[in-house]
Short mmCIF file of C-alpha atoms in Angstrom, two decimals:
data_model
loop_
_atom_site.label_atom_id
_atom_site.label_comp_id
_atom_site.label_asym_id
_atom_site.label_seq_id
_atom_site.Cartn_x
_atom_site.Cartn_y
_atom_site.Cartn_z
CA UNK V 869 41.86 -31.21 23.31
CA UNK V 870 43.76 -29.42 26.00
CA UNK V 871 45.05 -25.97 26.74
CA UNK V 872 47.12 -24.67 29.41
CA UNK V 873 46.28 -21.53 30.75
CA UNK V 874 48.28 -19.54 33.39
CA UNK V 875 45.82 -18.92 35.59
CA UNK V 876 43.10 -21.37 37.17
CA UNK V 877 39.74 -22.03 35.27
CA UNK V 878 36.90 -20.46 36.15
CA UNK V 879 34.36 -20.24 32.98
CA UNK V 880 33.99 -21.28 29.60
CA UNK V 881 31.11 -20.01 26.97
CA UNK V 882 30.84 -20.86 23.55
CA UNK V 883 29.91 -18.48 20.88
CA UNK V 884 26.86 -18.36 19.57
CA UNK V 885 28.28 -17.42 16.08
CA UNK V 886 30.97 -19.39 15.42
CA UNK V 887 31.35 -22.83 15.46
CA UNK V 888 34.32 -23.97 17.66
CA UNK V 889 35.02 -20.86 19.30
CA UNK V 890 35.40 -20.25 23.25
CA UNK V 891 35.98 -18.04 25.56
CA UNK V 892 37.89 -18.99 29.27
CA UNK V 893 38.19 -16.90 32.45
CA UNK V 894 40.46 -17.23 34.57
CA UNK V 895 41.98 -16.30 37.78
CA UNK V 896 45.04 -16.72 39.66
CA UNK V 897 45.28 -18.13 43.11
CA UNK V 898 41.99 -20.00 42.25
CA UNK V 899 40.64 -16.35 42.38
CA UNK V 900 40.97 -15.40 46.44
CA UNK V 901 43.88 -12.99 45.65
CA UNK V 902 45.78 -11.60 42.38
CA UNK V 903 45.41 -11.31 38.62
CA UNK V 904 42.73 -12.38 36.07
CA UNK V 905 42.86 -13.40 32.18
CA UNK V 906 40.24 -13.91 29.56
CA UNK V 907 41.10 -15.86 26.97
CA UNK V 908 39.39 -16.76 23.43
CA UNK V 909 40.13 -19.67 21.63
CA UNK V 910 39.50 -21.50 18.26
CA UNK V 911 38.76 -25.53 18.06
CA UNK V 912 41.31 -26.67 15.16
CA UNK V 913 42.29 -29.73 13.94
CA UNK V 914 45.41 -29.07 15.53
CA UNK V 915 43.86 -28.09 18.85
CA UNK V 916 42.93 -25.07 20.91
CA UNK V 917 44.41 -21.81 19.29
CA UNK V 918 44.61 -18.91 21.30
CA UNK V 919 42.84 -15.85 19.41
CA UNK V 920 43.12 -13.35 22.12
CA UNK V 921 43.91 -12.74 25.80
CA UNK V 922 42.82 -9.93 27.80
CA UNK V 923 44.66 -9.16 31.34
CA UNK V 924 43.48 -7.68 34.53
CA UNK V 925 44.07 -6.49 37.63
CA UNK V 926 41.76 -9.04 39.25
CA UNK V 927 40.31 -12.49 39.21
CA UNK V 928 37.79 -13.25 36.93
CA UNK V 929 34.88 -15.50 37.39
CA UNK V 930 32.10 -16.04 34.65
CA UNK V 931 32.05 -14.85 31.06
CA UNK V 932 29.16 -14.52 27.98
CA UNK V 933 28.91 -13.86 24.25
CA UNK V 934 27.33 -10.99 23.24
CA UNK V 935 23.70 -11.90 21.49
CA UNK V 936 23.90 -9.25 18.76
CA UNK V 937 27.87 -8.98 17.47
CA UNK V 938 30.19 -12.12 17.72
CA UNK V 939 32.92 -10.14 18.43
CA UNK V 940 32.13 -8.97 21.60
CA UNK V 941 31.89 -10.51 24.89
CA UNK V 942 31.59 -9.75 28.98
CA UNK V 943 33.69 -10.72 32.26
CA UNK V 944 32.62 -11.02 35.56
CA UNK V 945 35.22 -9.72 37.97
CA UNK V 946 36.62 -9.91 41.32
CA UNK V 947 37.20 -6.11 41.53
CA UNK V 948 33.41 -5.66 41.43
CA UNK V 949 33.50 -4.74 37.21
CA UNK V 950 32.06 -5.91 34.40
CA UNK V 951 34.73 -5.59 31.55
CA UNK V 952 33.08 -5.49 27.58
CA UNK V 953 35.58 -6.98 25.13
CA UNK V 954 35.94 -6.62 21.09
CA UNK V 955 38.01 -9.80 19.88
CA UNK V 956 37.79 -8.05 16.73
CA UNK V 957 39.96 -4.88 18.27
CA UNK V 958 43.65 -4.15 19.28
CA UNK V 959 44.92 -5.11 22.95
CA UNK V 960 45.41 -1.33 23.74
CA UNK V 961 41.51 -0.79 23.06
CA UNK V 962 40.41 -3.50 25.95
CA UNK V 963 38.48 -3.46 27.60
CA UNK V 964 35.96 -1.09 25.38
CA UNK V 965 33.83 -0.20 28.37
CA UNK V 966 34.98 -1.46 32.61
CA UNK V 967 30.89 -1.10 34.38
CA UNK V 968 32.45 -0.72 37.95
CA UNK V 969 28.79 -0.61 39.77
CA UNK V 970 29.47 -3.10 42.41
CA UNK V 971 31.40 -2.58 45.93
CA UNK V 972 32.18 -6.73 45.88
CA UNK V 973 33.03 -8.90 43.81
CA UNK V 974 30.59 -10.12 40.22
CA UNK V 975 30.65 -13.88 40.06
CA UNK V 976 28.32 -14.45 37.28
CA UNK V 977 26.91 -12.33 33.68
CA UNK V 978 24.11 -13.39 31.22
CA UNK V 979 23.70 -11.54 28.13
#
């Protein structure tokens, strides 16, 4: 199977809840300058579907699944965030909480 993102890959989790579903970060510029996506995606017969994508101002570099509600997950990103998604929710509500605690960049989250 093969999808083509815009950006560069950087990470890929599966979900712990539902069979065949991923989620990709990405960054552009292999992630030393400009923008970032996250993207979640459904294994069909027909091939990688794109569920949802989520755009920042930044790179992003790791992502995880959320151990209690499979509709939310995490980003690691070069601006020094963590970004909490819902899949479940509207673009305009994402991301439903930015953690900006770091003055560099977060390369990696475990839930």
């Amino acid at each position: 199977m093969r999808f083509k993102t815009q950006f560069n890959g950087y990470s890929l989790a599966f979900s712990p809840f539902m069979e065949g579903r991923l989620a990709v970060t990405t960054s552009q510029n292999f992630g030393i300058i400009g923008n970032g996506q996250q993207y979640v995606l459904d294994m069909t017969p027909a091939g990688l579907v794109e569920v949802a994508r989520f755009e920042t101002a930044d790179g992003l570099y790791d992502c995880c699944w959320s151990e209690e509600n499979e509709n939310i997950l995490v980003s690691a990103s070069g601006d020094g965030s963590v970004k909490v998604w819902d899949v479940a929710g509207p673009p305009q509500m994402n991301p439903l909480r930015s953690f900006e605690e770091h003055t560099h960049e977060v390369y990696a989250v475990h839930w």
